[in-house]
CSV table of C-alpha atoms in Angstrom, one decimal:
chain,number,residue,atom,x,y,z
A,1,MET,CA,-15.1,-80.5,90.0
A,2,ALA,CA,-16.4,-80.8,86.5
A,3,LYS,CA,-15.0,-77.5,85.7
A,4,LYS,CA,-11.8,-78.2,86.9
A,5,ARG,CA,-12.0,-81.5,84.3
A,6,LEU,CA,-13.0,-79.5,81.4
A,7,ASN,CA,-10.3,-77.4,81.6
A,8,LYS,CA,-7.9,-79.8,81.7
A,9,ALA,CA,-8.8,-81.9,78.8
A,10,VAL,CA,-9.2,-78.5,76.9
A,11,VAL,CA,-5.5,-77.5,77.8
A,12,GLU,CA,-4.2,-80.8,77.2
A,13,GLY,CA,-5.8,-82.3,74.5
A,14,ASP,CA,-7.9,-84.7,75.8
A,15,GLU,CA,-10.5,-84.2,72.8
A,16,SER,CA,-8.9,-86.2,70.4
A,17,LYS,CA,-9.2,-89.5,72.6
A,18,LEU,CA,-12.1,-92.0,71.0
A,19,ASN,CA,-14.5,-92.9,73.4
A,20,MET,CA,-13.9,-96.6,73.2
A,21,THR,CA,-16.9,-97.5,75.4
A,22,PRO,CA,-19.5,-98.4,72.7
A,23,MET,CA,-17.3,-100.3,70.4
A,24,ILE,CA,-16.5,-102.7,73.5
A,25,ASP,CA,-20.5,-103.3,74.2
A,26,MET,CA,-20.4,-103.9,70.2
A,27,THR,CA,-17.5,-106.5,70.5
A,28,PHE,CA,-18.8,-108.1,73.5
A,29,LEU,CA,-22.2,-108.8,71.9
A,30,LEU,CA,-20.7,-110.5,69.0
A,31,VAL,CA,-18.3,-112.5,71.2
A,32,VAL,CA,-21.5,-113.3,73.5
A,33,PHE,CA,-23.4,-113.9,69.8
A,34,PHE,CA,-21.1,-116.5,68.7
A,35,MET,CA,-20.3,-118.3,72.0
A,36,LEU,CA,-24.0,-119.1,71.9
A,37,SER,CA,-24.7,-120.2,67.9
A,38,ILE,CA,-21.3,-122.5,67.9
A,39,ASP,CA,-22.7,-124.3,71.2
A,40,LEU,CA,-26.2,-125.0,68.9
A,41,THR,CA,-24.2,-126.1,66.0
A,42,THR,CA,-21.5,-128.2,66.6
A,43,LYS,CA,-23.1,-130.8,69.1
A,44,GLU,CA,-25.7,-132.2,66.8
A,45,PHE,CA,-23.6,-133.5,64.0
A,46,ILE,CA,-20.0,-135.1,64.1
A,47,PRO,CA,-17.8,-135.1,61.3
A,48,VAL,CA,-18.2,-138.2,59.5
A,49,ASP,CA,-17.5,-138.9,55.7
A,50,LEU,CA,-20.9,-139.1,54.3
A,51,PRO,CA,-21.8,-141.9,51.6
A,52,PHE,CA,-22.0,-140.2,48.2
A,53,ALA,CA,-25.8,-140.3,46.5
A,54,TYR,CA,-26.3,-138.0,43.5
A,55,LYS,CA,-30.1,-137.7,44.3
A,56,GLY,CA,-31.4,-136.5,47.4
A,57,ILE,CA,-32.9,-133.7,49.0
A,58,GLU,CA,-31.2,-130.6,49.9
A,59,ASP,CA,-31.3,-130.5,53.6
A,60,ILE,CA,-32.6,-126.6,53.6
A,61,GLU,CA,-34.9,-125.2,56.1
A,62,GLU,CA,-37.4,-124.9,53.6
A,63,ASN,CA,-37.6,-129.0,53.2
A,64,GLN,CA,-37.6,-129.6,56.8
A,65,ASP,CA,-40.7,-130.5,58.5
A,66,GLU,CA,-41.8,-128.2,61.7
A,67,THR,CA,-40.7,-131.4,64.2
A,68,PRO,CA,-37.9,-131.6,65.8
A,69,ARG,CA,-35.4,-134.1,64.3
A,70,PHE,CA,-32.5,-136.5,66.2
A,71,VAL,CA,-29.4,-136.9,64.3
A,72,ILE,CA,-28.1,-140.2,64.9
A,73,ASN,CA,-24.2,-140.2,64.3
A,74,LEU,CA,-22.6,-143.1,63.1
A,75,LEU,CA,-18.9,-143.5,63.7
A,76,SER,CA,-16.6,-145.6,60.6
A,77,SER,CA,-15.7,-147.6,64.0
A,78,GLY,CA,-19.4,-149.0,65.0
A,79,GLU,CA,-19.2,-145.7,67.7
A,80,VAL,CA,-22.8,-144.1,67.6
A,81,VAL,CA,-23.0,-141.4,69.0
A,82,PHE,CA,-26.5,-139.2,69.9
A,83,LYS,CA,-27.4,-136.3,72.1
A,84,GLY,CA,-24.0,-136.3,73.1
A,85,GLN,CA,-23.9,-140.1,74.2
A,86,THR,CA,-21.5,-142.5,73.0
A,87,TYR,CA,-22.9,-146.1,72.5
A,88,SER,CA,-20.0,-148.6,70.9
A,89,LEU,CA,-21.9,-150.9,68.3
A,90,SER,CA,-18.5,-152.7,67.3
A,91,SER,CA,-17.5,-154.5,70.2
A,92,ASP,CA,-17.6,-158.4,69.5
A,93,ASP,CA,-19.1,-159.2,72.6
A,94,PRO,CA,-22.9,-159.5,72.2
A,95,THR,CA,-23.6,-158.5,75.2
A,96,ALA,CA,-21.7,-155.4,75.1
A,97,GLN,CA,-23.6,-154.9,71.6
A,98,GLU,CA,-26.6,-155.6,73.5
A,99,THR,CA,-26.2,-153.3,76.7
A,100,ALA,CA,-25.4,-150.1,74.2
A,101,LEU,CA,-28.5,-150.8,71.9
A,102,ARG,CA,-30.5,-151.0,75.1
A,103,ARG,CA,-29.3,-147.8,76.2
A,104,MET,CA,-30.0,-146.1,73.4
A,105,ARG,CA,-33.5,-147.1,73.1
A,106,GLU,CA,-34.4,-146.2,76.2
A,107,GLU,CA,-32.9,-142.5,75.4
A,108,LEU,CA,-35.3,-142.6,72.3
A,109,VAL,CA,-38.2,-144.0,74.5
A,110,ALA,CA,-37.4,-141.1,76.7
A,111,LEU,CA,-37.3,-138.5,74.2
A,112,THR,CA,-40.4,-139.5,72.2
A,113,ARG,CA,-42.9,-140.1,75.4
A,114,ASP,CA,-44.4,-136.3,74.4
A,115,PRO,CA,-47.7,-137.6,72.7
A,116,LYS,CA,-47.3,-134.1,70.9
A,117,PHE,CA,-45.1,-135.7,68.3
A,118,ARG,CA,-47.6,-138.5,67.7
A,119,GLU,CA,-49.6,-139.8,65.2
A,120,ASP,CA,-53.4,-140.9,65.2
A,121,ASP,CA,-51.6,-144.7,64.8
A,122,GLY,CA,-49.2,-143.9,67.2
A,123,ALA,CA,-46.0,-143.4,65.2
A,124,SER,CA,-44.0,-141.2,66.1
A,125,MET,CA,-43.9,-138.0,64.1
A,126,ILE,CA,-40.2,-137.1,64.6
A,127,PRO,CA,-37.7,-138.0,61.8
A,128,VAL,CA,-34.4,-139.9,62.9
A,129,MET,CA,-31.5,-138.8,60.6
A,130,ILE,CA,-28.6,-141.6,60.4
A,131,HIS,CA,-25.5,-139.0,59.7
A,132,GLY,CA,-23.4,-142.3,59.0
A,133,ASP,CA,-19.6,-143.2,57.9
A,134,ARG,CA,-19.8,-144.5,54.5
A,135,ALA,CA,-17.3,-146.6,55.6
A,136,ALA,CA,-19.0,-147.7,58.9
A,137,LYS,CA,-21.1,-151.7,58.6
A,138,TRP,CA,-24.2,-151.7,57.3
A,139,GLN,CA,-25.5,-153.9,60.4
A,140,TYR,CA,-25.2,-151.3,62.8
A,141,VAL,CA,-27.6,-148.9,60.4
A,142,GLN,CA,-29.8,-151.9,60.4
A,143,TRP,CA,-29.7,-152.4,64.0
A,144,ILE,CA,-30.4,-148.4,64.8
A,145,MET,CA,-33.1,-148.6,62.5
A,146,GLN,CA,-34.8,-151.5,64.8
A,147,VAL,CA,-34.2,-150.1,67.6
A,148,CYS,CA,-36.4,-147.1,65.9
A,149,ALA,CA,-39.4,-149.0,64.7
A,150,HIS,CA,-39.6,-150.8,67.8
A,151,PRO,CA,-43.3,-150.5,69.2
A,152,SER,CA,-42.5,-148.7,72.3
A,153,ILE,CA,-40.6,-146.1,70.0
A,154,LYS,CA,-42.3,-146.2,66.8
A,155,ILE,CA,-39.9,-143.9,64.3
A,156,TYR,CA,-40.4,-145.1,61.0
A,157,LYS,CA,-39.4,-141.5,59.4
A,158,MET,CA,-35.7,-142.3,58.3
A,159,GLN,CA,-33.4,-140.1,56.7
A,160,PHE,CA,-29.9,-140.9,55.6
A,161,ALA,CA,-27.2,-137.8,55.2
A,162,VAL,CA,-25.5,-138.1,52.0
A,163,LYS,CA,-23.2,-135.6,49.8
A,164,LYS,CA,-23.4,-134.7,46.1
A,165,PRO,CA,-20.5,-135.5,44.4
A,166,VAL,CA,-18.6,-132.5,42.7
A,167,SER,CA,-18.8,-132.7,39.2
A,168,GLU,CA,-16.2,-132.0,37.1
A,169,GLU,CA,-16.5,-128.9,35.7
A,170,GLU,CA,-17.1,-127.7,39.6
A,171,LYS,CA,-13.9,-129.6,40.5
A,172,GLY,CA,-11.6,-127.3,38.3
A,173,ASN,CA,-13.1,-124.4,39.9
B,1,MET,CA,5.9,-84.9,86.7
B,2,THR,CA,5.1,-84.2,90.8
B,3,ASP,CA,1.7,-82.6,90.3
B,4,ILE,CA,-0.5,-85.7,88.9
B,5,PRO,CA,-3.9,-84.4,88.5
B,6,GLU,CA,-7.0,-86.3,90.3
B,7,GLY,CA,-7.9,-89.1,89.2
B,8,GLU,CA,-5.7,-89.7,86.6
B,9,GLU,CA,-4.6,-93.2,87.5
B,10,THR,CA,-8.6,-94.1,87.3
B,11,GLU,CA,-8.2,-94.4,83.8
B,12,MET,CA,-7.9,-97.8,82.5
B,13,ASN,CA,-5.7,-99.1,79.0
B,14,MET,CA,-8.5,-100.8,77.4
B,15,THR,CA,-5.9,-101.5,74.2
B,16,PRO,CA,-5.2,-105.3,75.8
B,17,MET,CA,-8.6,-106.1,76.6
B,18,ILE,CA,-9.5,-105.0,73.1
B,19,ASP,CA,-7.1,-107.0,71.6
B,20,ILE,CA,-8.2,-110.4,73.6
B,21,VAL,CA,-11.5,-109.5,72.3
B,22,PHE,CA,-10.8,-109.0,68.9
B,23,GLN,CA,-8.5,-112.6,68.9
B,24,LEU,CA,-11.6,-114.2,70.8
B,25,ILE,CA,-14.3,-113.0,67.9
B,26,ILE,CA,-11.6,-114.2,65.0
B,27,PHE,CA,-11.2,-117.8,67.1
B,28,PHE,CA,-15.6,-117.5,66.9
B,29,LEU,CA,-15.3,-117.0,63.1
B,30,ILE,CA,-13.4,-119.1,62.1
B,31,THR,CA,-14.1,-122.6,64.1
B,32,LEU,CA,-18.2,-121.2,63.6
B,33,LYS,CA,-20.1,-123.5,61.5
B,34,PHE,CA,-23.3,-123.4,60.1
B,35,LYS,CA,-23.9,-126.2,57.5
B,36,THR,CA,-22.7,-129.8,57.6
B,37,ILE,CA,-24.4,-131.8,55.5
B,38,ASP,CA,-26.1,-130.8,51.8
B,39,ARG,CA,-28.3,-133.6,51.0
B,40,ARG,CA,-30.7,-136.2,52.4
B,41,ILE,CA,-32.7,-139.0,51.4
B,42,ASP,CA,-35.7,-139.7,52.9
B,43,SER,CA,-37.0,-143.0,53.6
B,44,GLN,CA,-39.9,-144.6,55.0
B,45,LEU,CA,-39.9,-148.1,57.9
B,46,PRO,CA,-43.0,-149.8,57.3
B,47,LYS,CA,-45.5,-150.4,60.3
B,48,ASP,CA,-46.1,-154.0,59.5
B,49,ARG,CA,-43.4,-155.5,60.0
B,50,GLY,CA,-42.3,-156.7,64.1
B,51,LEU,CA,-44.2,-156.9,67.3
B,52,ALA,CA,-47.1,-154.7,66.3
B,53,PRO,CA,-47.8,-155.3,62.5
B,54,THR,CA,-50.8,-153.8,60.9
B,55,PRO,CA,-52.0,-156.0,58.2
B,56,ALA,CA,-50.2,-155.4,55.0
B,57,LYS,CA,-51.6,-155.2,50.7
B,58,PRO,CA,-50.2,-158.3,49.0
B,59,PRO,CA,-47.2,-157.3,46.4
B,60,GLU,CA,-48.6,-156.9,43.3
B,61,PHE,CA,-44.9,-156.7,41.5
B,62,GLU,CA,-42.3,-158.7,41.6
B,63,LYS,CA,-39.6,-156.6,43.8
B,64,ILE,CA,-36.3,-156.0,42.5
B,65,LYS,CA,-34.0,-157.6,44.6
B,66,VAL,CA,-30.2,-156.3,45.3
B,67,LYS,CA,-28.3,-158.7,47.3
B,68,LEU,CA,-24.8,-157.4,48.9
B,69,PHE,CA,-22.4,-159.5,50.8
B,70,ARG,CA,-19.0,-158.6,52.1
B,71,LYS,CA,-16.5,-160.9,50.8
B,72,ASN,CA,-13.1,-161.6,52.3
B,73,LYS,CA,-14.2,-159.3,54.9
B,74,GLY,CA,-11.5,-160.5,57.9
B,75,VAL,CA,-8.6,-158.8,55.7
B,76,GLU,CA,-9.2,-154.8,55.1
B,77,ALA,CA,-7.4,-154.6,51.9
B,78,GLU,CA,-9.2,-157.8,50.6
B,79,ALA,CA,-12.5,-156.9,51.3
B,80,PHE,CA,-14.9,-156.2,48.5
B,81,THR,CA,-18.4,-155.4,48.0
B,82,ARG,CA,-20.2,-158.3,45.7
B,83,ILE,CA,-23.8,-157.0,44.4
B,84,ARG,CA,-26.1,-159.1,42.6
B,85,VAL,CA,-29.8,-158.5,40.7
B,86,GLY,CA,-31.8,-161.1,41.3
B,87,ASN,CA,-31.1,-164.3,41.8
B,88,ASN,CA,-29.5,-165.0,38.6
B,89,LYS,CA,-25.3,-165.3,38.7
B,90,SER,CA,-24.4,-163.7,35.3
B,91,ASP,CA,-25.7,-160.2,37.2
B,92,THR,CA,-23.3,-160.1,39.5
B,93,VAL,CA,-20.9,-157.3,39.9
B,94,ASP,CA,-17.5,-157.3,41.9
B,95,LEU,CA,-16.3,-153.9,43.4
B,96,PRO,CA,-13.1,-153.1,43.8
B,97,LYS,CA,-10.8,-154.4,47.0
B,98,GLY,CA,-10.5,-151.8,49.5
B,99,SER,CA,-12.8,-149.4,51.6
B,100,TRP,CA,-14.4,-146.1,50.9
B,101,PRO,CA,-11.2,-143.6,51.7
B,102,GLY,CA,-11.9,-140.5,54.0
B,103,GLU,CA,-9.3,-138.5,52.2
B,104,ALA,CA,-11.0,-136.1,49.6
B,105,THR,CA,-8.4,-136.3,47.1
B,106,ALA,CA,-8.2,-141.0,47.3
B,107,GLU,CA,-12.5,-140.5,47.6
B,108,TYR,CA,-12.8,-139.2,44.2
B,109,LYS,CA,-10.6,-141.7,42.9
B,110,LYS,CA,-12.4,-144.0,44.4
B,111,LEU,CA,-15.7,-142.6,43.4
B,112,ASP,CA,-14.9,-142.6,39.6
B,113,GLU,CA,-13.1,-146.1,40.0
B,114,VAL,CA,-16.3,-147.6,41.0
B,115,ALA,CA,-18.7,-145.8,38.8
B,116,PRO,CA,-18.4,-148.0,36.2
B,117,TYR,CA,-19.5,-150.9,38.4
B,118,PHE,CA,-22.3,-149.0,39.6
B,119,GLY,CA,-23.5,-148.2,36.1
B,120,LYS,CA,-23.2,-151.6,35.7
B,121,ILE,CA,-26.2,-152.6,38.0
B,122,THR,CA,-27.8,-149.1,37.2
B,123,ASN,CA,-28.3,-150.8,33.5
B,124,ILE,CA,-29.5,-154.8,35.4
B,125,ILE,CA,-32.2,-153.1,37.4
B,126,LYS,CA,-33.2,-150.6,34.6
B,127,LYS,CA,-33.6,-153.4,32.7
B,128,LYS,CA,-36.0,-155.8,35.2
B,129,TRP,CA,-37.9,-152.8,35.9
B,130,ALA,CA,-38.7,-151.8,32.3
B,131,ALA,CA,-39.9,-155.8,31.9
B,132,GLN,CA,-42.4,-154.9,34.1
B,133,GLY,CA,-43.7,-151.8,32.6
B,134,ASN,CA,-41.6,-149.5,34.4
B,135,ASN,CA,-45.1,-149.6,36.9
B,136,PRO,CA,-44.0,-147.3,39.7
B,137,GLU,CA,-45.6,-149.6,42.3
B,138,VAL,CA,-42.6,-151.8,41.5
B,139,THR,CA,-40.8,-152.3,45.0
B,140,GLY,CA,-36.4,-152.1,45.1
B,141,GLU,CA,-35.1,-154.4,47.8
B,142,ILE,CA,-31.7,-154.0,49.5
B,143,ALA,CA,-30.6,-157.3,50.8
B,144,ALA,CA,-27.7,-157.6,53.0
B,145,MET,CA,-28.2,-160.5,55.1
B,146,PRO,CA,-25.5,-162.5,57.3
B,147,PRO,CA,-23.0,-163.1,57.4
B,148,ASP,CA,-21.8,-161.3,55.0
B,149,GLY,CA,-24.4,-159.0,54.8
B,150,GLY,CA,-23.8,-156.9,57.9
B,151,ALA,CA,-20.6,-156.1,56.7
B,152,VAL,CA,-21.1,-154.2,53.8
B,153,PRO,CA,-19.9,-150.7,53.9
B,154,HIS,CA,-23.2,-148.0,54.6
B,155,GLY,CA,-21.9,-145.9,51.4
B,156,ASP,CA,-22.0,-149.0,48.8
B,157,ILE,CA,-25.5,-149.3,49.8
B,158,MET,CA,-26.7,-145.5,49.6
B,159,ARG,CA,-25.3,-145.6,46.0
B,160,VAL,CA,-27.6,-148.7,45.2
B,161,LEU,CA,-30.6,-146.7,47.6
B,162,ASP,CA,-29.7,-143.9,44.8
B,163,ILE,CA,-29.6,-146.0,41.7
B,164,PHE,CA,-33.3,-147.1,43.0
B,165,ILE,CA,-34.2,-143.1,43.1
B,166,GLN,CA,-32.6,-141.9,40.2
B,167,LEU,CA,-34.5,-144.6,38.4
B,168,GLY,CA,-37.7,-143.4,39.6
B,169,ILE,CA,-38.1,-147.1,41.9
B,170,GLY,CA,-39.3,-144.3,45.0
B,171,LYS,CA,-40.2,-147.9,47.0
B,172,VAL,CA,-37.0,-149.5,48.5
B,173,VAL,CA,-37.5,-151.7,51.2
B,174,PHE,CA,-34.2,-153.2,53.2
B,175,GLU,CA,-33.7,-156.5,54.5
B,176,GLY,CA,-31.2,-158.1,57.1
B,177,ALA,CA,-30.6,-159.0,60.2
B,178,ALA,CA,-32.1,-158.5,63.3
B,179,PRO,CA,-29.6,-156.9,66.3
B,180,PRO,CA,-28.7,-158.8,68.4
B,181,LEU,CA,-31.0,-157.2,71.3
B,182,MET,CA,-34.0,-158.4,70.1
B,183,ALA,CA,-33.5,-161.4,68.1
B,184,SER,CA,-36.8,-162.4,69.2
B,185,GLU,CA,-38.5,-159.7,67.4
B,186,GLY,CA,-38.6,-160.4,64.1
B,187,GLY,CA,-35.7,-161.1,61.7
B,188,THR,CA,-35.8,-158.8,58.9
B,189,MET,CA,-35.9,-155.0,58.7
B,190,THR,CA,-37.5,-153.1,56.0
B,191,GLY,CA,-38.0,-149.8,55.3
B,192,SER,CA,-39.0,-147.5,51.9
B,193,ALA,CA,-37.4,-144.8,50.5
B,194,LEU,CA,-39.6,-141.6,49.7
B,195,THR,CA,-38.4,-139.2,46.6
B,196,ARG,CA,-39.8,-136.1,47.0
C-alpha cells in the first residue's frame, strides 16, 4: 500500500503539493484567539462621547490598581449599562427610576460582598469608573455616585472617563 | 480516466475552507478594539456623609464654590449652562446654547467656541484661590442643585472639575440632589478629585 502511493506520487508530481495542515492549524488558532479577545474587550465599554478634560491620568496598566474595577456606562439618553444589564433612569416616572436604582444597588451589593476587597473601615477597594456621555444629565451621575456610597456598598473610589482634546498640531496630522 | 487510483476521492479540497477562515480572521482583526478610553480623572467620595458618617474636620478655608444651572432646559436648542463662581452675580458666565455634539468635527468647533468662557471661569477661580494664598488645602465645590442643576450636561461639570485640577486644587466636592430612591438618606452628594 505504502509503496504504491509513493510510486504514484513520484510519477504524477505529487511532491509539488503543499502540506496545508500546519497553516490551517495556525489559522484556527488565530481565529480562536480573536474570538476570545473580542469577547473580553467589547463588553465593558459602550461607545459614548466622553467629556473633554485637559488634565487626567492616562488610563494604562501602570496607573491601574490591582483590584478589579466596575465600569458604569451612562448614555446620553439616561440609560445606564452595567455588567451587561441596562437600567433606564431617563423615565419621567419616579417609580421607574426608583426601581432601576434599586436594581442597580442590589447588583452592586452582590458584587461587593467579598470581604477580600474591603478596607479595614469597611470601605470597598473596588473603584467605579463612570464612563458617561458628555451630554448626559449630571443628575444621573449624582444618583450613581450616591448608590455607590450607600452604606451597604461603600464604594468611595470614583473615576471619570474623559478624553483629552487633540491639540492644533495633532489635528493637522 | 477509467483507472481511478485507490483513495484519491478522500482528498479534500481545502481552498474554500481556507478562504472562509481568512475572511473570519480579517473580520476579527477589524472589529478588535484594544482600547476605548485614554484618560480618566480619579475621585474619592467622602465617607463623612450619608447614613453612617464618620466625623469630619471643620474646614479651615473658605470653599471656592462653582454653581451650575441649566437654563431653558425645556427646549433643547435654547438650553444653555450658566456657571457662577461664588455668590457674586458679576462672576457669572453663560455658555453658548445647545448641547454637546457627538460628531467629530462639530465637537471640536464647540470646544473652541466654549474655550474663552471656560478661560474666564479659570481666571475667576484663580483670583479667588490667590486671595487664600494658593493654599492646597482650599476645597473646590461644584454645586448643581435642583431644579436646574440636574439637567447640566456631564461634559460641562467635567470641564469645571478639569479647571480645578489644572489649577492645582485637588480637593473638589460635589453637591446636588439626592436620587429619587433615597430621599431620606441625606440630600447632598460630595466627592473629592484626587490628582496624582
